[in-house]
Coordinates of N, CA and C and ligand atoms in Angstrom, one line a residue:
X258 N 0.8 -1.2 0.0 CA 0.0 0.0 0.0 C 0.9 1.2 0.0
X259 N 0.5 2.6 -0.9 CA 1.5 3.5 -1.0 C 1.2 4.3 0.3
X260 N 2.4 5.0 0.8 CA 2.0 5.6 1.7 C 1.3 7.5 1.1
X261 N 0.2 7.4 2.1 CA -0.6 9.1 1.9 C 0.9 10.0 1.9
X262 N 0.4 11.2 0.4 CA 1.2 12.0 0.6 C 0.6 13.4 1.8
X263 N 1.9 13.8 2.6 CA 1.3 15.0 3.1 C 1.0 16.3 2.2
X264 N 0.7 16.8 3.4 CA -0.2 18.1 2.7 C 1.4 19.1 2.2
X265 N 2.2 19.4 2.8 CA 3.2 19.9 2.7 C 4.3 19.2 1.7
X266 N 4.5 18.3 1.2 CA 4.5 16.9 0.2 C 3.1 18.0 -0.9
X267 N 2.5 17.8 -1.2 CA 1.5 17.6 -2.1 C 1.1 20.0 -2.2
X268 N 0.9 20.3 -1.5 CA 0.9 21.9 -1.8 C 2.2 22.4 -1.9
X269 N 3.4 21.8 -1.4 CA 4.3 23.0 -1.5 C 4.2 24.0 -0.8
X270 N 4.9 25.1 -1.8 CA 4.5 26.5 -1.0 C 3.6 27.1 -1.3
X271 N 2.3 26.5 -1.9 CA 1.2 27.7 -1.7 C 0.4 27.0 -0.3
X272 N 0.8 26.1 0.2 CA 0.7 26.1 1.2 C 0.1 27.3 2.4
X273 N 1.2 27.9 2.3 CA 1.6 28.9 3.0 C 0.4 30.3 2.5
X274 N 0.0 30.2 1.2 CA -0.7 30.7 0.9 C -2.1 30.7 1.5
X275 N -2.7 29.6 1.6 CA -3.7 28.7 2.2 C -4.0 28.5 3.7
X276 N -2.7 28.2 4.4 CA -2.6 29.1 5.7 C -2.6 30.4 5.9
X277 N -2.2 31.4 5.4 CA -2.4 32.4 5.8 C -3.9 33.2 5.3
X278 N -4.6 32.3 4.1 CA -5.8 32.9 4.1 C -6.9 32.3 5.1
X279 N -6.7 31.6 5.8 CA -7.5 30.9 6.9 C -7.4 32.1 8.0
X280 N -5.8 32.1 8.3 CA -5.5 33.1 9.6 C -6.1 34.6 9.3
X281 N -6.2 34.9 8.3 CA -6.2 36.6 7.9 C -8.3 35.9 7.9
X282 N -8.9 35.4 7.5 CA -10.2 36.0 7.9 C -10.9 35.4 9.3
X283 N -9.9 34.5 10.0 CA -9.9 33.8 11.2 C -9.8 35.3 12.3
X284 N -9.0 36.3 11.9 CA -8.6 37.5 12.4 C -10.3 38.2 12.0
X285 N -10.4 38.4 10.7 CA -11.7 39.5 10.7 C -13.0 38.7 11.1
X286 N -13.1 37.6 11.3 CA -14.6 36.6 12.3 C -14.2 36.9 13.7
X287 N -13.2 36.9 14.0 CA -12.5 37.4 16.0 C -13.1 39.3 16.0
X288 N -13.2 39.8 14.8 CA -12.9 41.3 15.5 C -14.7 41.9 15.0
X289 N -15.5 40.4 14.1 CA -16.6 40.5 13.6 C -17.2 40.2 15.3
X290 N -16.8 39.1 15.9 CA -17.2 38.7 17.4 C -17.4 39.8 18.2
X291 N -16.2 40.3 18.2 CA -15.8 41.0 19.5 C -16.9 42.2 19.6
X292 N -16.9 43.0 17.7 CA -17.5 44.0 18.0 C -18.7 44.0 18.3
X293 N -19.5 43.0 17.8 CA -20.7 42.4 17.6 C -20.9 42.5 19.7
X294 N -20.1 42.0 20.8 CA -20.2 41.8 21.8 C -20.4 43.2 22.0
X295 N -19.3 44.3 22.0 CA -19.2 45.4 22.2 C -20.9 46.2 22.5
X296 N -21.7 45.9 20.8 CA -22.7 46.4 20.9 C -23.8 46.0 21.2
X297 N -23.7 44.9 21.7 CA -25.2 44.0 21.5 C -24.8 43.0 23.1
X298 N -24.0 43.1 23.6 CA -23.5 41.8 24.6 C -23.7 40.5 24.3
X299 N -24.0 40.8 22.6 CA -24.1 38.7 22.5 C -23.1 38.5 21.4
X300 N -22.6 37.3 21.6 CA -21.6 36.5 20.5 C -22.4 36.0 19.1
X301 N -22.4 36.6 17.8 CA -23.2 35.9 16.8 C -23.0 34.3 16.8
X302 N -21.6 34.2 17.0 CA -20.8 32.9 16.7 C -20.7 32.0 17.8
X303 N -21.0 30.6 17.6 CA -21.0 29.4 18.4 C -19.0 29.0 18.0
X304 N -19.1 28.6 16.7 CA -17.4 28.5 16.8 C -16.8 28.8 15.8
X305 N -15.8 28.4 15.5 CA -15.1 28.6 14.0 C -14.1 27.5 13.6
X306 N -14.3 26.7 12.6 CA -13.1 26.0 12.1 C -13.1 26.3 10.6
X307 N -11.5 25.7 10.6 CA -10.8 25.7 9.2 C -10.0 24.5 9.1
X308 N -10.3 24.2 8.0 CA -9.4 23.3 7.0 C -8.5 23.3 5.6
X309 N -7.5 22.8 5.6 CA -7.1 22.8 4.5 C -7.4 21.6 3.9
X310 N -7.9 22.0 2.4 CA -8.7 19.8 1.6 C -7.3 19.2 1.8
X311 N -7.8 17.8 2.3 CA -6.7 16.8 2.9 C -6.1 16.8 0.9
X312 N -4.9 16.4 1.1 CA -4.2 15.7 -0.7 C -5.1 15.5 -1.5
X313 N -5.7 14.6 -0.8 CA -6.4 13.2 -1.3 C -7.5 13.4 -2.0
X314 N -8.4 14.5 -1.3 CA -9.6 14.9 -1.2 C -9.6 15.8 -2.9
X315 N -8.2 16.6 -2.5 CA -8.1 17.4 -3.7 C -7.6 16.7 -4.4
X316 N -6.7 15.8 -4.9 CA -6.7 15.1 -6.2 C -7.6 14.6 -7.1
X317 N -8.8 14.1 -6.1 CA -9.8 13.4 -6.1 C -10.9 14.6 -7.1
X318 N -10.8 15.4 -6.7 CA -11.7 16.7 -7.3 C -10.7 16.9 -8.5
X319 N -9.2 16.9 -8.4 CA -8.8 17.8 -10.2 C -9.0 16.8 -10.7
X320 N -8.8 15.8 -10.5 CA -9.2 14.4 -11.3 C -10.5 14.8 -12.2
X321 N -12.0 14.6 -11.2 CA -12.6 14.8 -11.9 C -13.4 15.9 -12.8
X322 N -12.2 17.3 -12.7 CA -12.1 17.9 -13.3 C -11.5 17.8 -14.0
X323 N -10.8 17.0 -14.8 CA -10.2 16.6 -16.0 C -8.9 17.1 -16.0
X324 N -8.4 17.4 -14.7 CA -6.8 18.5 -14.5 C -6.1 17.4 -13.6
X325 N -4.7 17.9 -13.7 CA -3.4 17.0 -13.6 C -3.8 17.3 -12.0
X326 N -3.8 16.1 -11.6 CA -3.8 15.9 -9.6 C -2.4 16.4 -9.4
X327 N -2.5 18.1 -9.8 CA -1.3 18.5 -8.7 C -1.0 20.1 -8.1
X328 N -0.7 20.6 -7.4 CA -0.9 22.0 -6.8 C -0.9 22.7 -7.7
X329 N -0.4 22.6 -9.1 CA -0.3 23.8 -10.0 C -1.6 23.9 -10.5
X330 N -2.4 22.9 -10.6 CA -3.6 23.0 -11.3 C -4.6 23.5 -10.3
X331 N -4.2 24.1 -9.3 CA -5.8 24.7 -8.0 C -5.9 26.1 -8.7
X332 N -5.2 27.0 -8.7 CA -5.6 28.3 -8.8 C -6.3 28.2 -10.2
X333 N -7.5 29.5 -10.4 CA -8.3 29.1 -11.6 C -9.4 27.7 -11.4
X334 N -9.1 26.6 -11.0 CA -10.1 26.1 -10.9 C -10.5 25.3 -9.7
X335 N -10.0 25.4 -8.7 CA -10.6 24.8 -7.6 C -10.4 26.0 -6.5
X336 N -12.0 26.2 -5.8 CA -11.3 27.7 -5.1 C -11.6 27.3 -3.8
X337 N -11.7 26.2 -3.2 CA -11.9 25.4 -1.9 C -10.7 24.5 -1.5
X338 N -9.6 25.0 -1.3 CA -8.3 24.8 -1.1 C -8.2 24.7 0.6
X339 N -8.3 26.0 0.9 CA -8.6 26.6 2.3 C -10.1 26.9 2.7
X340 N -10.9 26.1 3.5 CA -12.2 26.1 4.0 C -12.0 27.0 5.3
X341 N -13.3 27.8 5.6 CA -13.5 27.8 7.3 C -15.2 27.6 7.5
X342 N -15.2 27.4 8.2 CA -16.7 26.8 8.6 C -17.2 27.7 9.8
X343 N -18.1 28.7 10.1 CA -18.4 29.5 11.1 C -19.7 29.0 11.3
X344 N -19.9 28.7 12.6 CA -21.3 28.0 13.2 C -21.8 29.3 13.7
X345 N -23.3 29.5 13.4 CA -23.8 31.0 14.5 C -24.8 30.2 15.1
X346 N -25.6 30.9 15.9 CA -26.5 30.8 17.2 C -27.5 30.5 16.3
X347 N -28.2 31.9 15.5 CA -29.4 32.1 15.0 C -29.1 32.1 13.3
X348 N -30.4 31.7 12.5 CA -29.7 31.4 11.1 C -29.9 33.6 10.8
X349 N -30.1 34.3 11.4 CA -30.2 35.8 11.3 C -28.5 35.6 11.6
X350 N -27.8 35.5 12.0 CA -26.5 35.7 12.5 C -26.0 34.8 11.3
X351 N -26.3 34.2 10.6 CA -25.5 33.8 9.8 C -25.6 34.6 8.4
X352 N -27.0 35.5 8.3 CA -26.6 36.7 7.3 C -25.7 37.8 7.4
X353 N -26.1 38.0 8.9 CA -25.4 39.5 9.1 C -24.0 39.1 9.7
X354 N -23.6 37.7 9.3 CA -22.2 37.6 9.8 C -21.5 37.9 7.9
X355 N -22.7 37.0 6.8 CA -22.1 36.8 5.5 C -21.7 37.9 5.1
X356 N -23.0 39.0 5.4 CA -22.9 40.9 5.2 C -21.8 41.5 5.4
X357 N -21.7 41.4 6.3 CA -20.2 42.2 7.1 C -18.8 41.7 6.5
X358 N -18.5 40.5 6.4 CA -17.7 40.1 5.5 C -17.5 40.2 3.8
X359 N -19.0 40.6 3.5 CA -18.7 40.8 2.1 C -18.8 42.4 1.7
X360 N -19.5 42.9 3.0 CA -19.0 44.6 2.8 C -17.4 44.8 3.0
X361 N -16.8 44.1 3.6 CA -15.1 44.6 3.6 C -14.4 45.0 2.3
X362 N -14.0 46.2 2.5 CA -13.3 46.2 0.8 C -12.6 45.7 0.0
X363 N -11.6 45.3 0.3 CA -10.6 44.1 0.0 C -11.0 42.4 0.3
X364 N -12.3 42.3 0.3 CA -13.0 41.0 0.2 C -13.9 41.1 -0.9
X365 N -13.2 40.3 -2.1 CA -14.5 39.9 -3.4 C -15.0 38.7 -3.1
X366 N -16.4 38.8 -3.3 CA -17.3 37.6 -3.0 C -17.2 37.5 -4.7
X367 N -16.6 35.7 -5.4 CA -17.0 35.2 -6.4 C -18.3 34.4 -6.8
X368 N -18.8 34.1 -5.2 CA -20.1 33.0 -5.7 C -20.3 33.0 -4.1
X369 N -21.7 33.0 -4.1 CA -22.7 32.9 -2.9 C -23.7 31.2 -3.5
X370 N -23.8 30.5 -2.4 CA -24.8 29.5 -2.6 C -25.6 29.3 -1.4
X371 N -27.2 29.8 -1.3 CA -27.6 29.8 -0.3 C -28.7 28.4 -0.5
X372 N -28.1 27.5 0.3 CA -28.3 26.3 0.9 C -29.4 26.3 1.8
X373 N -29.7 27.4 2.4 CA -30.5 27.6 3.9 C -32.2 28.1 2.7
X374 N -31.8 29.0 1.9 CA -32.9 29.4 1.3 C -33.2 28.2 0.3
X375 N -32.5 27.5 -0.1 CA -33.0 26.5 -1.0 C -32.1 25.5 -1.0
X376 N -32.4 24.6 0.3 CA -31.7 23.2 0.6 C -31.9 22.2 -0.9
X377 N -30.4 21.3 -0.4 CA -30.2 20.7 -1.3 C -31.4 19.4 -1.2
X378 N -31.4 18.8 -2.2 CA -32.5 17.2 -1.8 C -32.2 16.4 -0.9
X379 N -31.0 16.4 -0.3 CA -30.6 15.8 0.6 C -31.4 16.3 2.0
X380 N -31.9 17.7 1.8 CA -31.9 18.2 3.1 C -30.8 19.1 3.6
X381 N -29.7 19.1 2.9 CA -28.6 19.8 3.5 C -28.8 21.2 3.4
X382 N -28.1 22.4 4.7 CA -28.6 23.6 4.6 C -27.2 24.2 5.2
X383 N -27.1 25.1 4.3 CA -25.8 26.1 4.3 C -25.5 27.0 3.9
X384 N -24.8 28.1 4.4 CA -24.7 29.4 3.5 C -23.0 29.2 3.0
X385 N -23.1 29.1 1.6 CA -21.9 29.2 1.2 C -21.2 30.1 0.3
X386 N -20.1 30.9 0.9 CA -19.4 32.1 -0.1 C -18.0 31.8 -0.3
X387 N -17.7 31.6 -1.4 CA -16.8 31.9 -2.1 C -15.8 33.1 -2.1
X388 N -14.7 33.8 -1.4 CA -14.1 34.8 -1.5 C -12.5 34.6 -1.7
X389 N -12.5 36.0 -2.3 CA -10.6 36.1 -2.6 C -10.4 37.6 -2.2
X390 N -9.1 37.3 -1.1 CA -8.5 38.7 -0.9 C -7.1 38.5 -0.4
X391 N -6.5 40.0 -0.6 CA -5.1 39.7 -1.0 C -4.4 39.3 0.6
X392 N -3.3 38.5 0.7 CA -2.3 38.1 0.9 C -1.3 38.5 1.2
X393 N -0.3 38.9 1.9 CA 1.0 39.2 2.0 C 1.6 38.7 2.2
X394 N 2.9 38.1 1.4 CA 4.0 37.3 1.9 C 5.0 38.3 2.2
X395 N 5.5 38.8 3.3 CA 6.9 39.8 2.9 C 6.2 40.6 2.1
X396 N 7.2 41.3 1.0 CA 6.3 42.4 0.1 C 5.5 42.2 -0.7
X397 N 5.3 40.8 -1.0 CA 4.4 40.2 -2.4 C 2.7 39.9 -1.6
X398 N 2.1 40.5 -2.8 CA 0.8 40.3 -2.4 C 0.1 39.3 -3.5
X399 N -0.6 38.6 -2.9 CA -1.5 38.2 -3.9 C -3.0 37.7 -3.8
X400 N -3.8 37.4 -4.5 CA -5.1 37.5 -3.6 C -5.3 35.6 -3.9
X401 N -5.8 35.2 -2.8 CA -6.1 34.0 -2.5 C -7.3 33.7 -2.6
X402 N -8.0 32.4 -2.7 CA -9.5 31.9 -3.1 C -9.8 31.7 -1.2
X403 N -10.9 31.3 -0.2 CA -11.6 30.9 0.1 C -12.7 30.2 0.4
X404 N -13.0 29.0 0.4 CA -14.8 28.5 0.9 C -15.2 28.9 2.4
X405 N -16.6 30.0 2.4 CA -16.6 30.2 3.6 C -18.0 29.4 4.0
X406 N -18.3 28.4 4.4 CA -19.6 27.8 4.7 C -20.3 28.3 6.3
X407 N -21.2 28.9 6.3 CA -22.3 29.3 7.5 C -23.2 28.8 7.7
X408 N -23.3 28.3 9.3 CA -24.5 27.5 9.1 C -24.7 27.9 11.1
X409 N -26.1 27.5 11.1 CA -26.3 27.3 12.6 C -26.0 26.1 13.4
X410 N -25.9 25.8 14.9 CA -25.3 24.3 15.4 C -26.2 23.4 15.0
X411 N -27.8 23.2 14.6 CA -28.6 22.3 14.1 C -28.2 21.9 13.1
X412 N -28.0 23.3 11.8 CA -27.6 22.8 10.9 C -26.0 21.6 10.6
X413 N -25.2 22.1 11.3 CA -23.8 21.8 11.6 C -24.2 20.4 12.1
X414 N -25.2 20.1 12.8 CA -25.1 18.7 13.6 C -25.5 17.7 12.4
X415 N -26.8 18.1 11.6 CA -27.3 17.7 10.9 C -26.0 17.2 9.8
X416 N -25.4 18.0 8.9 CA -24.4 17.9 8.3 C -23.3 16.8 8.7
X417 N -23.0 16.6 10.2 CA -22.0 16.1 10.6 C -22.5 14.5 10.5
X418 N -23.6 14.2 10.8 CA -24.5 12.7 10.8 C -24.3 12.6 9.3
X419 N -25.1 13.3 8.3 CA -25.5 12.9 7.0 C -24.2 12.8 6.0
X420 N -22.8 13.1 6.9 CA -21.5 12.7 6.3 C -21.4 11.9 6.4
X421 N -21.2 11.1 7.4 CA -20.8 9.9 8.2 C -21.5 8.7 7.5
X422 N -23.0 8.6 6.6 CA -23.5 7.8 5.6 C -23.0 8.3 4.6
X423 N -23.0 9.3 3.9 CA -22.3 9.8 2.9 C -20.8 9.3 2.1
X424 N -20.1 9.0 3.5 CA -19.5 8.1 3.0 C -18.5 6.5 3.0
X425 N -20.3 6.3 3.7 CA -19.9 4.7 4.6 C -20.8 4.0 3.6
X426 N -19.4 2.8 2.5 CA -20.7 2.6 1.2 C -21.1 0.7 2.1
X427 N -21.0 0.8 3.1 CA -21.6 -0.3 4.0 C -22.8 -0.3 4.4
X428 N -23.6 0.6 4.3 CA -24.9 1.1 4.8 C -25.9 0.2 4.3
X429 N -26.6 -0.4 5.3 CA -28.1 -1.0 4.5 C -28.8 0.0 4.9
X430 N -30.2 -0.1 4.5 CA -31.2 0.7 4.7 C -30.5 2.1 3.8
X431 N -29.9 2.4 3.1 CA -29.5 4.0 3.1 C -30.3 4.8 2.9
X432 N -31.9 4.1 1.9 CA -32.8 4.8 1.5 C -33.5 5.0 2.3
X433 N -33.9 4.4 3.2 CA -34.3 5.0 4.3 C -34.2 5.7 5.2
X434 N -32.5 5.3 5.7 CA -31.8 6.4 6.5 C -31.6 8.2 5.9
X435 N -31.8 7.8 4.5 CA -31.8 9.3 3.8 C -33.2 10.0 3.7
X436 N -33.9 9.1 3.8 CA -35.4 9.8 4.1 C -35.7 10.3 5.1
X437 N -35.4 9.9 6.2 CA -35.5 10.1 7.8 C -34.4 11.6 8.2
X438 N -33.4 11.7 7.3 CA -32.3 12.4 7.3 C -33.1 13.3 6.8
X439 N -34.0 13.4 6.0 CA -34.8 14.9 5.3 C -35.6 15.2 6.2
X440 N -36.4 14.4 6.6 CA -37.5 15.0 7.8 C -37.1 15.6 8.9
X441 N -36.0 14.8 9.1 CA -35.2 16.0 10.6 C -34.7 17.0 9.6
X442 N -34.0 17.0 8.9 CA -34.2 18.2 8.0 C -34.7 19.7 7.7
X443 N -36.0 19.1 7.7 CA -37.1 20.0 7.7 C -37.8 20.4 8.9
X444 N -37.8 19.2 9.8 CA -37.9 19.6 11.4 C -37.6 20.7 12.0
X445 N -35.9 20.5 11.8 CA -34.9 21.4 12.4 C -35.0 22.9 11.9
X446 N -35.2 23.2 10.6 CA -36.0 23.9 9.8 C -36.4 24.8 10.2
X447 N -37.9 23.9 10.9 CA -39.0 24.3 11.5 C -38.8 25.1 12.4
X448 N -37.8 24.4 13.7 CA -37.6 24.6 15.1 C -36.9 25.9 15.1
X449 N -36.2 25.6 13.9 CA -34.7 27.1 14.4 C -35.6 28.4 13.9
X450 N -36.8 28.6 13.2 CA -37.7 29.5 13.0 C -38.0 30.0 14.1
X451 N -39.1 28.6 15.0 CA -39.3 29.2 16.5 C -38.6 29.9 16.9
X452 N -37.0 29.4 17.2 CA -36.5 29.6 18.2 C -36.3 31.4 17.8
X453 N -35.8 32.0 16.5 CA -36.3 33.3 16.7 C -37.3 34.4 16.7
X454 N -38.5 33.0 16.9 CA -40.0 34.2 17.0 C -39.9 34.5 19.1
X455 N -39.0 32.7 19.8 CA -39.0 32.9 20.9 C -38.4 34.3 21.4
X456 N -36.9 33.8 20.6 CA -36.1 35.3 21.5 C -36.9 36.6 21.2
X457 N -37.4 37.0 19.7 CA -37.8 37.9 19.4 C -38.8 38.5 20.7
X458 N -39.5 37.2 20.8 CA -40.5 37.9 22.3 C -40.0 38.2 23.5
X459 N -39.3 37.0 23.6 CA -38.0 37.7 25.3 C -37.5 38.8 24.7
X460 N -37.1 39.3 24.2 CA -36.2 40.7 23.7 C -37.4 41.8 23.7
X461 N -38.4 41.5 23.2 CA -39.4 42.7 23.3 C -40.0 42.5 25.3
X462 N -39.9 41.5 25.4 CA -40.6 41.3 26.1 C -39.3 42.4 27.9
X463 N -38.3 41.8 27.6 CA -37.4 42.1 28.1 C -36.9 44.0 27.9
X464 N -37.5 44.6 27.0 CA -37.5 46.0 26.2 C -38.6 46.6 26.9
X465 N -39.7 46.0 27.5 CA -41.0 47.1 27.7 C -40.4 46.9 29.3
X466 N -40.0 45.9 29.8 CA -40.0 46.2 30.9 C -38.4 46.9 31.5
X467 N -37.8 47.2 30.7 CA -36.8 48.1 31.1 C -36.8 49.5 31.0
X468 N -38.1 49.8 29.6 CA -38.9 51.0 29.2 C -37.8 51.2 27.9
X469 N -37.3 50.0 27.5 CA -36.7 50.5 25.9 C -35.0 50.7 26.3
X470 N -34.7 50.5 27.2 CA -33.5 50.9 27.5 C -32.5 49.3 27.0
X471 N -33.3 48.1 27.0 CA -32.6 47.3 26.4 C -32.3 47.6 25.1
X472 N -33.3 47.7 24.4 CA -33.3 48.2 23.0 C -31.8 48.8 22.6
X473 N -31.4 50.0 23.5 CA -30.7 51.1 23.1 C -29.7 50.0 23.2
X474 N -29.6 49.6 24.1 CA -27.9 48.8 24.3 C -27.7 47.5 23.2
X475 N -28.7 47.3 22.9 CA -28.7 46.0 22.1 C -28.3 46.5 20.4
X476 N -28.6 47.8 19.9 CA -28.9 47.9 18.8 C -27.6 49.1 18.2
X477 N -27.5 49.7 19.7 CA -26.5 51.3 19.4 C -24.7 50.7 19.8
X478 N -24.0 51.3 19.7 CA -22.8 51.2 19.8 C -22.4 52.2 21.6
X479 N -22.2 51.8 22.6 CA -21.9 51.8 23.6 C -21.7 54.2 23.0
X480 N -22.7 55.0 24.3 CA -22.1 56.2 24.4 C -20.4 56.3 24.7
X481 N -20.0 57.4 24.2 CA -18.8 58.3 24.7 C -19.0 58.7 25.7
X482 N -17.9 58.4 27.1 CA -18.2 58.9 28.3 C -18.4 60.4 28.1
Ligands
LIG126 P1 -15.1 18.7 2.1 O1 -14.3 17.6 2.6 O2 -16.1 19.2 3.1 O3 -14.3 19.8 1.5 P2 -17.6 22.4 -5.7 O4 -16.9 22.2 -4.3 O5 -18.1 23.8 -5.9 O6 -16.8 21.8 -6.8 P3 -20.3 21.7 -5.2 O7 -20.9 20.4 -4.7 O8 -21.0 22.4 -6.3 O9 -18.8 21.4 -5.6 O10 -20.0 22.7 -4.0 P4 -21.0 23.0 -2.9 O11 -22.4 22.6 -3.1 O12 -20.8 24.4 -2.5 O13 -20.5 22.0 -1.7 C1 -19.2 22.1 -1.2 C2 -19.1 21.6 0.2 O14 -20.3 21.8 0.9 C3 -18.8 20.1 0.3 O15 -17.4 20.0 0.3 C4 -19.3 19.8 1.7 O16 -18.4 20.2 2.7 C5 -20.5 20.6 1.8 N1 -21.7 19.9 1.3 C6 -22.4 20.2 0.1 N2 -23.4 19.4 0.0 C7 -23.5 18.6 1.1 C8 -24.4 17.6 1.6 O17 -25.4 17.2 0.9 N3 -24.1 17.0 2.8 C9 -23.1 17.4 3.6 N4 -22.9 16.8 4.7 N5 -22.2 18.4 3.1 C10 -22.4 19.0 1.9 P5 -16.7 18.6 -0.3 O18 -15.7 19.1 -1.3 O19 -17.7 17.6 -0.7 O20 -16.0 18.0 0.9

């Protein structure tokens, strides 16, 4: 059996490219957080990861893009090199997290796929953007691709099960198990709706009896002493 090449084996140095575009928006989701606490005292974000596609994963894709399984062939056609995955609370937090990131000026959005407004047949629900922005190595800049996928922890849980058959080809029942995987689905759907007609009422509800003074703090950016 050949041994797996590494990631550092198989990217080279754009490696480094790839890392550093994870760290540079891993930086603007931290200061998306923070300010977000500043004004509102709530965290949009449950958590954040990133990945770089394992070798394998990407070979497997230039392949069946009809390109030579090797680093030279990503730029131009594969722009999910470097993933991050941001989980939010509420699927509203997962717009006004995509907003703020795509208002940045030196962030081009290439492609939006909203997953959440029109789930796949599987059931699967996600907000996915595609962005490139520039890079510094030393003095050389260059702009880099990202996949940024948003989703809330239902959806994230959901996703995390419906991999796990996705790609276990041992499965009996799968047609079944993929049916059952739609209705929670749609369930979940359902529930994460509730859940912001609930807050929406604790928040109003929590606003009359302060006399609107929650309001201010939730919505304004902290007065100047
Ligand atoms: P990995 O290991 O997560 O990177 P493209 O990537 O654009 O060539 P596609 O399918 O048009 O291909 O892209 P899309 O729809 O934006 O999906 C890309 C990624 O979303 C996938 O990456 C998965 O992470 C996730 N995804 C999409 N559909 C599903 C689904 O039905 N179930 C689950 N669990 N995840 C999904 P990769 O490259 O498949 O793998």
């Amino acid at each position: 059996m050949s041994e797996a090449i590494t990631e550092t084996e198989f990217y080279g140095e754009s490696l480094l490219l790839y890392d550093s575009v994870l760290i540079e928006l891993s930086s603007r989701i931290n200061i998306i957080r923070k300010a977000n606490m500043l004004r509102s005292g709530r965290d949009p974000i449950e958590n954040v990861k990133t990945r770089i596609k394992s070798p394998e994963s990407m070979m497997n894709k230039l392949r069946l893009k009809g390109l030579e399984p090797i680093a030279e062939s990503i730029p131009g056609n594969v722009t999910d090199a470097a993933g991050m995955r941001v989980i939010c609370t509420y699927i509203d937090d997962v717009y006004s997290v995509a907003s703020i990131l795509a208002s940045q000026k030196d962030i081009t959005v290439l492609e939006t796929k909203d997953y959440i407004k029109n789930p796949k047949p599987s059931g699967y629900r996600s907000y996915h953007m595609i962005v490139e922005l520039p890079i510094y190595i030393g003095d050389a800049c260059r702009r880099v691709c990202a996949e940024i996928q948003l989703r809330t922890l239902s959806m994230d849980f959901w996703a995390s099960l419906e991999h796990q058959i996705r790609y276990k080809h041992d499965i009996p029942n799968r047609k079944m198990i993929g049916a059952e995987l739609k209705r929670c689905a749609d369930e979940v759907a359902s529930v994460e709706m509730n859940f912001i007609t609930i807050r929406d009422m604790i928040n109003s509800i929590k606003n009359n009896s302060t006399g609107g003074e929650e309001q201010t703090a939730q919505t304004a950016p902290p007065d100047k002493e």
